[in-house]
Tab-separated table of C-alpha atoms in Angstrom:
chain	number	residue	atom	x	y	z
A	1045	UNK	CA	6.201	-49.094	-51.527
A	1046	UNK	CA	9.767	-48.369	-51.099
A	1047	UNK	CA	11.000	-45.506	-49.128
A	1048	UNK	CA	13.131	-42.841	-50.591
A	1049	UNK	CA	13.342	-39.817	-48.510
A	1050	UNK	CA	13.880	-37.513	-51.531
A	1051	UNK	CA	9.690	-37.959	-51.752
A	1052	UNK	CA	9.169	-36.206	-48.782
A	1053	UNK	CA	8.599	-32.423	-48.988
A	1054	UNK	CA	11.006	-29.777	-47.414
A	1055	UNK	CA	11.069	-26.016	-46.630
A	1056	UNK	CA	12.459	-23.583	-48.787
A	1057	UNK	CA	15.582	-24.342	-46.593
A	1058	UNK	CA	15.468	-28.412	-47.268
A	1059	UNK	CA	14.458	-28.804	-44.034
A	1060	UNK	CA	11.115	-31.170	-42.277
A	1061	UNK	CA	10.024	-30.830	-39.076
A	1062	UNK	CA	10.353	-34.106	-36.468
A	1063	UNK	CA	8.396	-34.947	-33.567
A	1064	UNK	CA	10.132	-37.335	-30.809
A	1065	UNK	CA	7.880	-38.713	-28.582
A	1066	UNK	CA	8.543	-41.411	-26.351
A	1067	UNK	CA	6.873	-45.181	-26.649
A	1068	UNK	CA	4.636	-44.367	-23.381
A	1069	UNK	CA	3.087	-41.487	-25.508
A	1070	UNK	CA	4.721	-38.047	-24.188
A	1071	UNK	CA	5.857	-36.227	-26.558
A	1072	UNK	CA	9.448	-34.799	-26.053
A	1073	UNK	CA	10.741	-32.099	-28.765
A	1074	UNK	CA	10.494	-31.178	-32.316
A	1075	UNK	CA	13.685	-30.322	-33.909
A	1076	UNK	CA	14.508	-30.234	-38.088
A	1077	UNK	CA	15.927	-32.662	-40.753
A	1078	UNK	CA	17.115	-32.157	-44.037
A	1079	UNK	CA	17.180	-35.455	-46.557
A	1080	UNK	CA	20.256	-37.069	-45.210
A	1081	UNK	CA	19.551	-36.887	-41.319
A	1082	UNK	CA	16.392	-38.515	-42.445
A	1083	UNK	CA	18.317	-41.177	-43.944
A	1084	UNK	CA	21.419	-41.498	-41.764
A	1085	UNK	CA	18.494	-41.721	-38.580
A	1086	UNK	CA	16.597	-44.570	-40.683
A	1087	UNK	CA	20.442	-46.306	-41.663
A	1088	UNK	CA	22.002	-45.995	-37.906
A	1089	UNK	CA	18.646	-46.103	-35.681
A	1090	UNK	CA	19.907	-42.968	-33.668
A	1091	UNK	CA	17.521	-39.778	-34.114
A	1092	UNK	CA	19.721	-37.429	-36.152
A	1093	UNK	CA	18.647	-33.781	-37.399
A	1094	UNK	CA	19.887	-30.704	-38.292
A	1095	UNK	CA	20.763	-27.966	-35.827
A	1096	UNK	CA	19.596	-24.840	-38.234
A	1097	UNK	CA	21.661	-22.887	-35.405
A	1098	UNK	CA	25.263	-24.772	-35.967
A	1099	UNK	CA	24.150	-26.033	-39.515
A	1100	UNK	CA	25.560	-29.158	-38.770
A	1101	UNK	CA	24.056	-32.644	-38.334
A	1102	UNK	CA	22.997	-33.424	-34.668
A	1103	UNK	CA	23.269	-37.165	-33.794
A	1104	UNK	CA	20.584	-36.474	-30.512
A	1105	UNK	CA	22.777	-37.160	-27.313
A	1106	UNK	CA	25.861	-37.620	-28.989
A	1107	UNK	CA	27.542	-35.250	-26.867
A	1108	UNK	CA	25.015	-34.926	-23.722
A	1109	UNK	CA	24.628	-39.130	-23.765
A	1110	UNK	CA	20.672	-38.626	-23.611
A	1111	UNK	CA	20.619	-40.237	-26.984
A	1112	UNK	CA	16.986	-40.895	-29.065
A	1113	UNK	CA	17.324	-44.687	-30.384
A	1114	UNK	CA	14.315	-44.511	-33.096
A	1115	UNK	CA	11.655	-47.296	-32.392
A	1116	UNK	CA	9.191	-46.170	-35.511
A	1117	UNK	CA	9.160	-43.235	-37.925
A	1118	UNK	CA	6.146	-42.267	-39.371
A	1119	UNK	CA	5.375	-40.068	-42.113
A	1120	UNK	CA	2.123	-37.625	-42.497
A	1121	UNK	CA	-0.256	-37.763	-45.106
A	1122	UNK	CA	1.247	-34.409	-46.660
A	1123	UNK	CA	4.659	-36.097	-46.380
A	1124	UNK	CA	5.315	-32.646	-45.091
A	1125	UNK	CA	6.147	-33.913	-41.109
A	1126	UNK	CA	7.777	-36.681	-39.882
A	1127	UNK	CA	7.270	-38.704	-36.150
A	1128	UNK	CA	9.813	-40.178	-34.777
A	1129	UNK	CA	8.610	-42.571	-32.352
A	1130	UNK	CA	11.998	-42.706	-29.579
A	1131	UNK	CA	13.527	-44.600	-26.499
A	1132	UNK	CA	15.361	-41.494	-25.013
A	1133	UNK	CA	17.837	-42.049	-22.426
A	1134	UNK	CA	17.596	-39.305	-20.278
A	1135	UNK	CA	16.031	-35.691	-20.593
A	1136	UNK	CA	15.429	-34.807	-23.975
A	1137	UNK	CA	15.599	-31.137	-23.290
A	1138	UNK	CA	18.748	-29.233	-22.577
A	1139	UNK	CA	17.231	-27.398	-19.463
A	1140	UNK	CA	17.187	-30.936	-18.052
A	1141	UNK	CA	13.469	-31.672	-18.198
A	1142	UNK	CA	12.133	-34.813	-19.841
A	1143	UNK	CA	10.141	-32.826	-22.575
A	1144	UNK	CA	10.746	-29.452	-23.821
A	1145	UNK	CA	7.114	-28.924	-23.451
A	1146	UNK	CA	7.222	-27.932	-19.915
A	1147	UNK	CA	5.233	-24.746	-19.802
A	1148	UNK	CA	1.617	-24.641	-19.942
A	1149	UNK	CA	-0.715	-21.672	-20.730
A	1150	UNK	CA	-3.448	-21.612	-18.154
A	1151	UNK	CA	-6.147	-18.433	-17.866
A	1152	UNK	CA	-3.800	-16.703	-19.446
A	1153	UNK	CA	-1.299	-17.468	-17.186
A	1154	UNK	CA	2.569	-19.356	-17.484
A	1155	UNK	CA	2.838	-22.601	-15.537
A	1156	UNK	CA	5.811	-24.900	-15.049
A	1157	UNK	CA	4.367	-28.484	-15.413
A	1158	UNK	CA	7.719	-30.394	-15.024
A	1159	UNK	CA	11.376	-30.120	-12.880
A	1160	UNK	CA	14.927	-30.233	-14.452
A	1161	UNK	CA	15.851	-34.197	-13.581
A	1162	UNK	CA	18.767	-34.408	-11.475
A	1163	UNK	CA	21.835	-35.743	-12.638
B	1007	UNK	CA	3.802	-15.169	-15.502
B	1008	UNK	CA	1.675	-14.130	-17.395
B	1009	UNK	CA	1.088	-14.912	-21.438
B	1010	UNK	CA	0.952	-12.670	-24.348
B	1011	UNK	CA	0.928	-14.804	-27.876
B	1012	UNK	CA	3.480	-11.793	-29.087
B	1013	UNK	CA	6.619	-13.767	-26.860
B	1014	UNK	CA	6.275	-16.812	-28.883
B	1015	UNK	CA	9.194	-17.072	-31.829
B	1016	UNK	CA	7.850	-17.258	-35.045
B	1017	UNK	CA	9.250	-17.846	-38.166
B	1018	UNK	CA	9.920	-15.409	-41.193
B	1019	UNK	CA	6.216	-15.821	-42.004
B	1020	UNK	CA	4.712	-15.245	-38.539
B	1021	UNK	CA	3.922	-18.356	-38.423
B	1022	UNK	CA	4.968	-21.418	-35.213
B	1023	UNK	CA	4.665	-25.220	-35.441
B	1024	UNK	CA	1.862	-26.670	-33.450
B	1025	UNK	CA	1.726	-30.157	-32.945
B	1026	UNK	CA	-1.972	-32.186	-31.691
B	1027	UNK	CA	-2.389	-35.152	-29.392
B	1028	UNK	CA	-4.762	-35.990	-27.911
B	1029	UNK	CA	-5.652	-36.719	-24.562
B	1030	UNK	CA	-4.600	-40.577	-24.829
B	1031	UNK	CA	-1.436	-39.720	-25.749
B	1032	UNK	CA	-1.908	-40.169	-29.863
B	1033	UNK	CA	0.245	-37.702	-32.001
B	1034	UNK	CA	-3.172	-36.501	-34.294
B	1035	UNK	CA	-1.724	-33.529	-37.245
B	1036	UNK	CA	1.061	-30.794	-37.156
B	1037	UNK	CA	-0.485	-27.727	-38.694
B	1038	UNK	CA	0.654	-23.787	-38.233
B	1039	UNK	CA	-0.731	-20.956	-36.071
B	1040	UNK	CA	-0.138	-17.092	-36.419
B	1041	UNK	CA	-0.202	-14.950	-33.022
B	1042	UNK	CA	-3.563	-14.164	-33.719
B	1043	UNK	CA	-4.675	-18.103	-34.158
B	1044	UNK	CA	-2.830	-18.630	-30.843
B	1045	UNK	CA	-4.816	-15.998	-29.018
B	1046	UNK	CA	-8.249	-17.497	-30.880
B	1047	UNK	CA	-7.455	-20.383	-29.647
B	1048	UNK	CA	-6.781	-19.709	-26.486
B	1049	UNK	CA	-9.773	-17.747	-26.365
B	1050	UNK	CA	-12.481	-19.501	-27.854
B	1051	UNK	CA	-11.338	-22.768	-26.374
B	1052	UNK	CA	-11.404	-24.233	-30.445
B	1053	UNK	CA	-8.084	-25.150	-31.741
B	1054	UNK	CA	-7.494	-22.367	-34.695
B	1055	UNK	CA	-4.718	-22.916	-37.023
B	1056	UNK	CA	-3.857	-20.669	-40.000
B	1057	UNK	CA	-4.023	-22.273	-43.098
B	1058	UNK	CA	-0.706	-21.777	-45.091
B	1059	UNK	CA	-2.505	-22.514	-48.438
B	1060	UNK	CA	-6.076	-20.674	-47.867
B	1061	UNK	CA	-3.935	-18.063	-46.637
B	1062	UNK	CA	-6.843	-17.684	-43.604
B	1063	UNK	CA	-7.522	-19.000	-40.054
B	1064	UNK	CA	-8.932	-22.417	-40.171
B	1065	UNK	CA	-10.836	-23.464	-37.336
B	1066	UNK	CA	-10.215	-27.345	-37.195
B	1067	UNK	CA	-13.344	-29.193	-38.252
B	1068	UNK	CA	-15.575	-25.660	-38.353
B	1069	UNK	CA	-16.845	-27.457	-41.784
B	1070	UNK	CA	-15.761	-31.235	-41.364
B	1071	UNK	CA	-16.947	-31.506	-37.804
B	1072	UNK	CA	-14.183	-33.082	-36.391
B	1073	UNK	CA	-13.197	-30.108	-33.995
B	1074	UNK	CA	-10.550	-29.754	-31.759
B	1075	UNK	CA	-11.097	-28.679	-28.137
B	1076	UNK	CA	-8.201	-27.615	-26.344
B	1077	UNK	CA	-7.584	-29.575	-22.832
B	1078	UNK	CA	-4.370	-27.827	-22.445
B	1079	UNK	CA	-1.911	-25.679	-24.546
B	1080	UNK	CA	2.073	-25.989	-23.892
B	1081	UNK	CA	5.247	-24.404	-25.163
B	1082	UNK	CA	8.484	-25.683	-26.027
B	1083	UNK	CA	11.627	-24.341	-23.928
B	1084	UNK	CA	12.821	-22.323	-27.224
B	1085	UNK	CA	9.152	-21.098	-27.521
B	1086	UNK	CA	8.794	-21.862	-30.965
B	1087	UNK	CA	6.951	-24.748	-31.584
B	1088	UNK	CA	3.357	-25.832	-29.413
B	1089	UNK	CA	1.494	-28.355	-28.526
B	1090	UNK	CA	-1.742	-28.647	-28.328
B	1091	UNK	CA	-3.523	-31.358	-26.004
B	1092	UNK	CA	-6.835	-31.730	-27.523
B	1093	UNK	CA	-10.487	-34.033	-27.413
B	1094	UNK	CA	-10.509	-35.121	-30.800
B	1095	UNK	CA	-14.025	-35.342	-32.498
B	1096	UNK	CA	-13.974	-37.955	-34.663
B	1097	UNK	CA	-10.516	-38.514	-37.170
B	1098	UNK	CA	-7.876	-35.529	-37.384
B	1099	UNK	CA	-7.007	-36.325	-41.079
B	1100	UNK	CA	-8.382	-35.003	-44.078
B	1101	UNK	CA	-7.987	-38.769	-45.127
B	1102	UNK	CA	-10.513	-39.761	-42.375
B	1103	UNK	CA	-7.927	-41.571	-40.610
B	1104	UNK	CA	-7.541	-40.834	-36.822
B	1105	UNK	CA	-4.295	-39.575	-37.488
B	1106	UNK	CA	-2.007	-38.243	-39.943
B	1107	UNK	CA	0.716	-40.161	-38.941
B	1108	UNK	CA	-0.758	-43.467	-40.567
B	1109	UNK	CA	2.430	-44.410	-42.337
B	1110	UNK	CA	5.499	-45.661	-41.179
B	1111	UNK	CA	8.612	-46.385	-42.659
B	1112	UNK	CA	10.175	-49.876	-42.011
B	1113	UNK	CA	13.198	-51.802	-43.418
B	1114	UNK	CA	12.852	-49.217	-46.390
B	1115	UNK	CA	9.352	-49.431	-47.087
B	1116	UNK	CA	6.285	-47.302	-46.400
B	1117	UNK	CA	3.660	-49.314	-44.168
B	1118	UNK	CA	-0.201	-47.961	-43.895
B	1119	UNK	CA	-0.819	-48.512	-39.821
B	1120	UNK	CA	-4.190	-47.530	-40.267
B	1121	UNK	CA	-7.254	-47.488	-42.463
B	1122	UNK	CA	-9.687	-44.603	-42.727
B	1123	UNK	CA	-12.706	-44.587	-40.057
B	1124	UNK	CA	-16.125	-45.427	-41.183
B	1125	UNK	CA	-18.161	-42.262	-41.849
């Protein structure tokens, strides 16, 4: 069946939430995408999405270099979340750390799991 | 430092993102928590999301069997998005697959990657 993102379903702002996670399995962020980041990321093979902050397309390391080149993307089965399956130059986080999900909970407790990367 | 489920940044519904994988590194569902799902689930040690169309706290596979039990809960640097590192009873989807994330998309066409499990 051919692909058309226009089938997949949005937010009341247009927006779907994307999972990057790196081909050895950790996953890295989740940022937005409207329609066209979907289709600009599946046309130029760099992870683009929407920075609800600046409103603006954000081609993922464009300025930073720690660019997402998209390996897979995957669709759920309420075609309401995408995965993005990445090689990611770099940290993917802008504090520096490979994943953004560097903080665990433990017994009720906040625990850094992983260092910024030096540069 | 430690955690209160009130920090977290939720969106204009009270609700925050929170992704599953499980412990072999497989991206299972995104589904939604509320503050008090987060402190359920950090509580009862049962991953509790809060159904967005029931409109109540769904505690996944409470009727399917398929629970989640959390191995470790994390949180993004901008705190508004989790993820939840689970042991997966049997398949995550409502489809019966082991993940949601069964299709991908690939030189413009939707690909299944996997088939349901046997029941």
């Amino acid at each position: 069946m051919s692909f058309d993102p226009a089938t997949l379903r949005y937010n009341d702002q247009g927006l779907i939430p994307c999972i990057a996670q790196d081909e050895e399995g950790g996953v890295l962020m989740l940022a937005w995408m409207n329609a066209e980041a979907v289709a600009q990321t599946l046309e130029t093979g760099r992870v683009t999405y929407w920075s609800r902050s600046r409103k603006a397309f954000w081609v993922k390391g464009e300025t930073s270099g720690h660019l997402q080149e998209l390996v897979d993307l995957r669709v759920d089965c309420d075609r309401d979340c995408l995965l993005a399956i990445v090689r990611q130059t770099g940290p993917a986080c802008h504090t520096n750390r490979r994943s953004c999900f560097y903080t665990a909970i433990r017994e009720g407790t906040e625990v850094e799991l992983m260092a910024p990367v030096d540069q």
